Short mmCIF file of C-alpha atoms in Angstrom, two decimals:
data_model
loop_
_atom_site.label_atom_id
_atom_site.label_comp_id
_atom_site.label_asym_id
_atom_site.label_seq_id
_atom_site.Cartn_x
_atom_site.Cartn_y
_atom_site.Cartn_z
CA UNK I 29 -60.87 77.07 -2.76
CA UNK I 30 -62.73 80.27 -1.89
CA UNK I 31 -63.78 82.81 -4.52
CA UNK I 32 -61.40 85.40 -3.03
CA UNK I 33 -58.42 83.06 -3.32
CA UNK I 34 -59.36 82.17 -6.89
CA UNK I 35 -59.63 85.86 -7.76
CA UNK I 36 -56.19 86.74 -6.43
CA UNK I 37 -54.63 83.67 -8.03
CA UNK I 38 -56.01 84.68 -11.43
CA UNK I 39 -55.05 88.31 -10.88
CA UNK I 40 -51.41 87.63 -10.06
CA UNK I 41 -50.90 84.80 -12.55
CA UNK I 42 -52.75 86.60 -15.36
CA UNK I 43 -50.87 89.89 -15.14
CA UNK I 44 -47.55 88.13 -14.56
CA UNK I 45 -48.05 85.92 -17.61
CA UNK I 46 -49.07 88.84 -19.85
CA UNK I 47 -46.25 91.21 -18.88
CA UNK I 48 -43.51 88.56 -18.67
CA UNK I 49 -44.50 87.23 -22.11
CA UNK I 50 -43.84 90.67 -23.60
CA UNK I 51 -40.61 90.96 -21.58
CA UNK I 52 -39.36 87.61 -22.92
CA UNK I 53 -40.10 88.67 -26.51
CA UNK I 54 -38.15 91.87 -25.93
CA UNK I 55 -35.23 89.99 -24.33
CA UNK I 56 -35.02 87.54 -27.24
CA UNK I 57 -34.85 90.38 -29.76
CA UNK I 58 -32.80 92.99 -27.90
CA UNK I 59 -31.14 91.07 -25.06
CA UNK I 60 -31.68 91.10 -21.31
CA UNK I 61 -31.98 94.48 -19.63
CA UNK I 62 -32.40 94.87 -15.87
CA UNK I 63 -34.21 98.20 -16.25
CA UNK I 64 -36.75 96.58 -18.54
CA UNK I 65 -37.23 93.78 -15.98
CA UNK I 66 -37.93 96.33 -13.23
CA UNK I 67 -40.38 98.11 -15.56
CA UNK I 68 -42.13 94.78 -16.23
CA UNK I 69 -42.48 94.13 -12.50
CA UNK I 70 -43.85 97.66 -12.02
CA UNK I 71 -46.41 97.03 -14.79
CA UNK I 72 -47.54 93.84 -13.07
CA UNK I 73 -48.13 95.69 -9.81
CA UNK I 74 -49.80 98.63 -11.56
CA UNK I 75 -52.09 96.35 -13.58
CA UNK I 76 -53.16 94.46 -10.47
CA UNK I 77 -53.77 97.73 -8.59
CA UNK I 78 -55.85 99.36 -11.33
CA UNK I 79 -58.02 96.32 -12.09
CA UNK I 80 -58.55 95.64 -8.40
CA UNK I 81 -59.68 99.25 -8.00
CA UNK I 82 -62.14 98.66 -10.82
CA UNK I 83 -63.39 95.57 -8.97
CA UNK I 84 -63.97 97.63 -5.81
CA UNK I 85 -65.86 100.29 -7.80
CA UNK I 86 -68.15 97.85 -9.60
CA UNK I 87 -68.98 96.10 -6.33
CA UNK I 88 -69.35 99.31 -4.31
CA UNK I 89 -71.85 100.93 -6.69
CA UNK I 90 -73.41 97.64 -7.81
CA UNK I 91 -72.91 98.17 -11.53
CA UNK I 92 -74.21 94.69 -12.33
CA UNK I 93 -77.71 95.85 -11.35
CA UNK I 94 -77.67 98.66 -13.93
CA UNK I 95 -79.48 98.49 -17.29
CA UNK I 96 -77.32 97.11 -20.08
CA UNK I 97 -76.80 100.42 -21.94
CA UNK I 98 -75.60 102.16 -18.75
CA UNK I 99 -73.31 99.25 -17.90
CA UNK I 100 -71.76 99.24 -21.40
CA UNK I 101 -71.04 102.98 -21.16
CA UNK I 102 -69.31 102.57 -17.78
CA UNK I 103 -67.26 99.61 -18.99
CA UNK I 104 -66.05 101.50 -22.09
CA UNK I 105 -65.20 104.58 -20.02
CA UNK I 106 -63.30 102.45 -17.49
CA UNK I 107 -61.25 100.78 -20.24
CA UNK I 108 -60.24 104.18 -21.66
CA UNK I 109 -59.35 105.64 -18.26
CA UNK I 110 -57.28 102.65 -17.12
CA UNK I 111 -55.62 102.36 -20.54
CA UNK I 112 -54.73 106.06 -20.41
CA UNK I 113 -53.17 105.63 -16.95
CA UNK I 114 -51.06 102.67 -18.09
CA UNK I 115 -49.97 104.65 -21.16
CA UNK I 116 -48.88 107.83 -19.38
CA UNK I 117 -46.95 105.75 -16.82
CA UNK I 118 -45.19 103.52 -19.37
CA UNK I 119 -44.51 105.89 -22.25
CA UNK I 120 -42.07 108.30 -20.50
CA UNK I 121 -40.13 105.36 -19.03
CA UNK I 122 -40.00 103.55 -22.36
CA UNK I 123 -38.80 106.72 -24.12
CA UNK I 124 -35.85 106.73 -21.75
CA UNK I 125 -35.11 103.00 -21.80
CA UNK I 126 -36.11 102.22 -25.41
CA UNK I 127 -35.20 105.51 -27.04
CA UNK I 128 -33.59 103.85 -30.07
CA UNK I 129 -36.56 101.58 -30.73
CA UNK I 130 -39.13 104.41 -30.46
CA UNK I 131 -37.31 107.13 -32.34
CA UNK I 132 -38.79 106.30 -35.74
CA UNK I 133 -42.24 105.17 -34.55
CA UNK I 134 -45.17 107.49 -35.43
CA UNK I 135 -48.24 107.74 -33.25
CA UNK I 136 -46.44 106.14 -30.29
CA UNK I 137 -48.99 107.42 -27.79
CA UNK I 138 -51.97 106.02 -29.68
CA UNK I 139 -50.19 102.73 -30.20
CA UNK I 140 -49.54 102.39 -26.47
CA UNK I 141 -53.11 103.43 -25.62
CA UNK I 142 -54.56 100.91 -28.09
CA UNK I 143 -52.42 98.06 -26.77
CA UNK I 144 -53.21 98.69 -23.11
CA UNK I 145 -56.92 99.23 -23.82
CA UNK I 146 -57.11 95.85 -25.56
CA UNK I 147 -55.46 94.09 -22.62
CA UNK I 148 -57.62 95.89 -20.08
CA UNK I 149 -60.78 95.32 -22.12
CA UNK I 150 -60.21 91.56 -21.96
CA UNK I 151 -59.85 91.69 -18.16
CA UNK I 152 -62.72 94.09 -17.53
CA UNK I 153 -65.12 92.27 -19.84
CA UNK I 154 -64.28 88.93 -18.26
CA UNK I 155 -64.81 90.16 -14.72
CA UNK I 156 -67.88 92.30 -15.52
CA UNK I 157 -69.65 89.48 -17.34
CA UNK I 158 -68.84 87.04 -14.53
CA UNK I 159 -70.03 89.51 -11.87
CA UNK I 160 -73.18 90.31 -13.89
CA UNK I 161 -74.09 86.63 -14.31
CA UNK I 162 -73.26 85.82 -10.69
CA UNK I 163 -75.35 88.74 -9.41
CA UNK I 164 -78.33 87.65 -11.49
CA UNK I 165 -77.94 84.09 -10.27
CA UNK I 166 -77.90 85.22 -6.64
CA UNK I 167 -80.91 87.46 -7.24
CA UNK I 168 -82.89 84.56 -8.71
CA UNK I 169 -81.79 82.34 -5.83
CA UNK I 170 -82.98 84.93 -3.31
CA UNK I 171 -86.33 85.15 -5.11
CA UNK I 172 -86.71 81.37 -4.98
CA UNK I 173 -85.78 81.26 -1.29
CA UNK I 174 -88.19 84.11 -0.51
CA UNK I 175 -90.97 82.41 -2.46
CA UNK I 176 -90.28 79.11 -0.69
CA UNK I 177 -90.27 80.85 2.70
CA UNK I 178 -93.57 82.58 1.92
CA UNK I 179 -95.17 79.33 0.76
CA UNK I 180 -93.96 77.55 3.90
CA UNK I 181 -95.32 80.35 6.11
CA UNK I 182 -98.61 80.18 4.23
CA UNK I 183 -98.77 76.41 4.64
CA UNK I 184 -98.12 76.74 8.38
CA UNK I 185 -100.95 79.26 8.71
CA UNK I 186 -103.29 76.95 6.86
CA UNK I 187 -102.35 74.04 9.11
CA UNK I 188 -102.89 76.14 12.25
CA UNK I 189 -106.41 77.02 11.12
CA UNK I 190 -107.44 73.36 11.37
CA UNK I 191 -106.64 72.75 15.00
CA UNK I 192 -109.41 74.72 16.82
CA UNK I 193 -112.28 73.14 14.86
CA UNK I 194 -111.01 69.64 15.39
CA UNK I 195 -110.30 70.20 19.12
CA UNK I 196 -113.73 71.56 20.01
CA UNK I 197 -115.59 68.86 18.10
CA UNK I 198 -113.52 66.09 19.70
CA UNK I 199 -114.10 67.46 23.21
CA UNK I 200 -117.85 67.54 22.61
CA UNK I 201 -117.70 63.84 21.69
CA UNK I 202 -116.23 62.94 25.09
CA UNK I 203 -118.26 65.25 27.33
CA UNK I 204 -121.31 62.99 27.63
CA UNK I 205 -119.21 59.94 28.56
CA UNK I 206 -117.64 61.32 31.73
CA UNK I 207 -120.59 60.46 33.98
CA UNK I 208 -122.22 57.67 31.95
CA UNK I 209 -119.24 55.43 31.16
CA UNK I 210 -116.00 56.51 32.89
CA UNK I 211 -113.98 53.60 31.41
CA UNK I 212 -114.99 54.45 27.88
CA UNK I 213 -114.39 58.12 28.62
CA UNK I 214 -110.86 57.29 29.73
CA UNK I 215 -110.25 55.37 26.50
CA UNK I 216 -111.69 58.26 24.51
CA UNK I 217 -109.41 60.71 26.29
CA UNK I 218 -106.45 58.54 25.27
CA UNK I 219 -107.62 58.68 21.66
CA UNK I 220 -108.08 62.43 21.93
CA UNK I 221 -104.57 62.84 23.33
CA UNK I 222 -103.19 60.92 20.34
CA UNK I 223 -105.06 63.19 17.95
CA UNK I 224 -103.93 66.31 19.80
CA UNK I 225 -100.34 65.13 19.69
CA UNK I 226 -100.54 64.65 15.93
CA UNK I 227 -102.28 68.00 15.61
CA UNK I 228 -99.43 69.75 17.43
CA UNK I 229 -96.83 67.94 15.35
CA UNK I 230 -98.66 69.01 12.19
CA UNK I 231 -97.26 72.54 12.60
CA UNK I 232 -93.71 71.13 12.52
CA UNK I 233 -94.03 68.69 9.63
CA UNK I 234 -94.94 69.32 6.03
CA UNK I 235 -96.06 65.75 5.40
CA UNK I 236 -96.64 62.48 7.25
CA UNK I 237 -97.05 58.89 6.14
CA UNK I 238 -100.58 57.99 5.09
CA UNK I 239 -100.77 55.17 7.66
CA UNK I 240 -100.19 57.72 10.45
CA UNK I 241 -102.86 60.02 9.05
CA UNK I 242 -105.32 57.12 8.79
CA UNK I 243 -104.66 56.21 12.44
CA UNK I 244 -105.64 59.78 13.38
CA UNK I 245 -108.77 59.48 11.24
CA UNK I 246 -109.70 56.18 12.92
CA UNK I 247 -109.30 57.73 16.40
CA UNK I 248 -111.43 60.68 15.36
CA UNK I 249 -114.16 58.45 13.94
CA UNK I 250 -114.24 56.43 17.16
CA UNK I 251 -114.75 59.64 19.13
CA UNK I 252 -117.51 60.78 16.80
CA UNK I 253 -119.16 57.36 17.03
CA UNK I 254 -119.51 57.94 20.79
CA UNK I 255 -121.70 60.94 20.01
CA UNK I 256 -123.65 59.60 17.02
CA UNK I 257 -123.73 55.93 18.13
CA UNK I 258 -125.58 53.83 15.53
CA UNK I 259 -126.26 56.84 13.34
CA UNK I 260 -122.63 56.77 12.21
CA UNK I 261 -121.21 53.76 10.40
CA UNK I 262 -117.77 53.98 8.84
CA UNK I 263 -115.33 51.89 6.82
CA UNK I 264 -111.65 52.41 5.96
CA UNK I 265 -110.28 50.49 2.97
CA UNK I 266 -106.51 50.85 2.64
CA UNK I 267 -104.36 49.64 -0.23
CA UNK I 268 -101.06 48.52 1.40
CA UNK I 269 -99.13 50.04 -1.51
CA UNK I 270 -100.23 53.50 -0.38
CA UNK I 271 -99.56 53.43 3.37
CA UNK I 272 -96.07 54.98 3.10
CA UNK I 273 -97.18 57.78 0.80
CA UNK I 274 -96.52 61.29 2.12
CA UNK I 275 -99.65 63.38 2.72
CA UNK I 276 -100.30 66.72 4.47
CA UNK I 277 -100.93 66.19 8.21
CA UNK I 278 -104.52 66.51 9.50
CA UNK I 279 -105.88 66.91 5.97
CA UNK I 280 -107.97 63.72 5.92
CA UNK I 281 -109.28 64.40 9.41
CA UNK I 282 -110.58 67.75 8.20
CA UNK I 283 -112.42 66.16 5.28
CA UNK I 284 -113.84 63.39 7.47
CA UNK I 285 -115.04 66.00 9.96
CA UNK I 286 -116.64 67.94 7.11
CA UNK I 287 -118.35 64.78 5.82
CA UNK I 288 -119.85 63.99 9.21
CA UNK I 289 -120.90 67.52 10.12
CA UNK I 290 -122.41 68.49 6.75
CA UNK I 291 -123.49 65.04 5.60
CA UNK I 292 -124.13 62.22 8.05
CA UNK I 293 -125.33 64.42 10.93
CA UNK I 294 -127.99 66.08 8.75
CA UNK I 295 -129.62 62.79 7.72
CA UNK I 296 -132.43 61.69 10.02
CA UNK I 297 -131.31 58.07 10.29
CA UNK I 298 -127.61 58.79 10.08
CA UNK I 299 -125.40 57.43 7.36
CA UNK I 300 -122.13 55.91 6.23
CA UNK I 301 -118.66 57.43 5.87
CA UNK I 302 -116.12 55.49 3.81
CA UNK I 303 -112.42 56.21 3.30
CA UNK I 304 -110.60 54.39 0.49
CA UNK I 305 -107.02 54.68 -0.74
CA UNK I 306 -105.65 53.34 -4.01
CA UNK I 307 -102.91 53.80 -6.59
CA UNK I 308 -103.97 54.94 -10.06
CA UNK I 309 -101.41 55.81 -12.77
CA UNK I 310 -98.63 56.09 -10.16
CA UNK I 311 -100.70 58.61 -8.18
CA UNK I 312 -102.24 58.25 -4.74
CA UNK I 313 -106.01 58.63 -4.89
CA UNK I 314 -107.96 59.08 -1.65
CA UNK I 315 -111.75 59.12 -1.72
CA UNK I 316 -113.92 60.04 1.26
CA UNK I 317 -117.57 59.22 0.64
CA UNK I 318 -120.37 60.16 3.00
CA UNK I 319 -124.14 60.05 3.03
CA UNK I 320 -125.56 63.44 2.15
CA UNK I 321 -126.33 65.96 -0.55
CA UNK I 322 -123.87 68.52 -1.81
CA UNK I 323 -125.20 72.04 -1.32
CA UNK I 324 -124.00 74.41 -4.03
CA UNK I 325 -125.00 77.48 -2.04
CA UNK I 326 -122.00 79.10 -0.37
CA UNK I 327 -121.93 79.09 3.39
CA UNK I 328 -120.13 81.13 6.03
CA UNK I 329 -119.56 78.03 8.13
CA UNK I 330 -115.84 78.18 8.93
CA UNK I 331 -115.38 74.46 9.45
CA UNK I 332 -116.80 73.76 6.00
CA UNK I 333 -115.78 76.45 3.52
CA UNK I 334 -112.44 77.31 5.10
CA UNK I 335 -111.50 73.67 5.67
CA UNK I 336 -112.18 72.69 2.06
CA UNK I 337 -110.44 75.77 0.72
CA UNK I 338 -107.42 75.06 2.92
CA UNK I 339 -107.24 71.50 1.59
CA UNK I 340 -106.96 72.71 -2.01
CA UNK I 341 -104.41 75.41 -1.09
CA UNK I 342 -102.22 73.05 0.95
CA UNK I 343 -102.13 70.54 -1.90
CA UNK I 344 -101.17 73.28 -4.34
CA UNK I 345 -98.40 74.58 -2.07
CA UNK I 346 -96.87 71.17 -1.41
CA UNK I 347 -97.30 69.36 -4.73
CA UNK I 348 -98.07 71.97 -7.37
CA UNK I 349 -100.36 71.33 -10.33
CA UNK I 350 -99.95 67.54 -10.19
CA UNK I 351 -102.13 67.35 -7.08
CA UNK I 352 -105.87 67.93 -7.18
CA UNK I 353 -108.91 68.09 -4.92
CA UNK I 354 -112.56 68.02 -5.84
CA UNK I 355 -115.85 67.62 -4.02
CA UNK I 356 -118.79 66.28 -6.02
CA UNK I 357 -122.11 64.45 -5.83
CA UNK I 358 -121.16 60.89 -6.77
CA UNK I 359 -124.63 59.40 -6.39
CA UNK I 360 -128.05 60.72 -5.41
CA UNK I 361 -127.34 60.45 -1.67
CA UNK I 362 -123.55 60.15 -1.68
CA UNK I 363 -121.01 62.99 -1.65
CA UNK I 364 -117.38 62.22 -2.55
CA UNK I 365 -114.24 64.17 -1.72
CA UNK I 366 -111.41 63.03 -4.01
CA UNK I 367 -107.73 63.83 -3.50
CA UNK I 368 -104.96 63.03 -5.98
CA UNK I 369 -101.36 63.28 -4.78
CA UNK I 370 -98.10 62.64 -6.72
CA UNK I 371 -95.11 60.79 -5.30
CA UNK I 372 -92.75 62.96 -3.23
CA UNK I 373 -89.88 60.47 -2.90
CA UNK I 374 -88.40 57.88 -5.21
CA UNK I 375 -87.91 55.71 -2.14
CA UNK I 376 -91.65 55.07 -2.08
CA UNK I 377 -91.42 53.29 -5.42
CA UNK I 378 -90.32 50.10 -3.75
CA UNK I 379 -93.76 49.72 -2.20
CA UNK I 380 -95.55 50.05 -5.51
CA UNK I 381 -93.20 47.52 -7.11
CA UNK I 382 -93.97 44.87 -4.52
CA UNK I 383 -96.84 42.44 -4.93
CA UNK I 384 -99.70 43.95 -3.00
CA UNK I 385 -101.53 41.84 -0.42
CA UNK I 386 -105.24 42.06 0.16
CA UNK I 387 -106.22 45.65 1.07
CA UNK I 388 -106.64 46.30 4.78
CA UNK I 389 -110.16 47.15 5.95
CA UNK I 390 -111.71 48.66 9.02
CA UNK I 391 -115.51 48.53 9.18
CA UNK I 392 -117.63 49.67 12.11
#
C-alpha cells in the first residue's frame, strides 16, 4: 500500500472514529437526534479538511527542516488556530441543538477550545513527528547515496589513471619483436590484447576474481620478459583458497610494473620478481617482492608515486579501514609490496573451508 493511501485511510478512519464515538455517547445519554448526526458528519469533513490543509502547509514550506524551537512554535500556533476554527463552527450550532445541555455550563467557549485543541494536538504531533523523522531519514539516505556516488566516481578516475602507463610499457615490449621474431610478436600481441581487454573492463567493474587478475599479471610479465630476457626472472605462487577472492582490477599489474621499472630494471644483472598469495586470519594477503632498494626520496615519476598512491586510495574506497597497503624493504636487496584485503562476499567462505591442495606455482 502506498504512503498516500495509508494517509487517507488513517485520516478518514481516525476522524470518523473520534467523532462517531462522541456521537454514540451523546445518543446513549440523550437519544438519537438526526441534527446531531448531521453535525457529526460535518465535523468529520471539517476535521479532515483542516488537518489536510496543515499537511499541505508543512510540506509546502518544509517545516521539518526548521530548527526545533521554530518548529515547536509553529506547531503550537497551528493547534490553537485549528482548534479555534473548530470551536467557532461547532459552538453556535451546539447552542441551537443542545441549548438545554449548555444553558448552565460556564466557560463553554474555553471548554470547547480545550477539547478541540487536545484532539488536534494529538493529530498534529503524530504527523509532524512522523514527517520530521521521515525527512531526516531521507536526508541521511541522500547523503549516503551522494557519498557512495562520489567514492565510485573517484574510484573510476583512479582506475582510468592506470591504463596509459600500462599500455605504453606493454607496446614497448613488443616493438623489438616485429622484425626479429614475427611468430613470437604475434603471440605477444595476443597477450597484449588480453591485457587491454581487461584494462578496458576495469572501468566497468569494481572488483574481479584474483585468478583473473593473476592471469593479467602473467601476460604482462611474459611481455616484459621479451624486453628484459634473462635479466627478469619471475615466480607466481598462488594459494588455491584465494583464487576466487575479489580484488580491484589492474591493481596487481600496477605494482608488478612498479617493481620491474624501479627495481629489477635498475640492477645491473637483473633480478627476481615474486608474487605470492595466501590467507592469514581470514584475510587475503598478497606480497609482491622484487630485487631492488627502496628509495625514500620522493619522486615525480608518475608511474611510481601516482600508481602506489592510487593503490592505497582504491583499497580504502572499496574496503575501508580493514584493507591495507604498505611498501617496505624486506631484506637488503629485496623490496616487498604487501596488500591485505578483507572478504567481500560470504559466498567465498566455501573456498576457505575446503581442504586446500598444493599451492599453484608459475616460475620462469
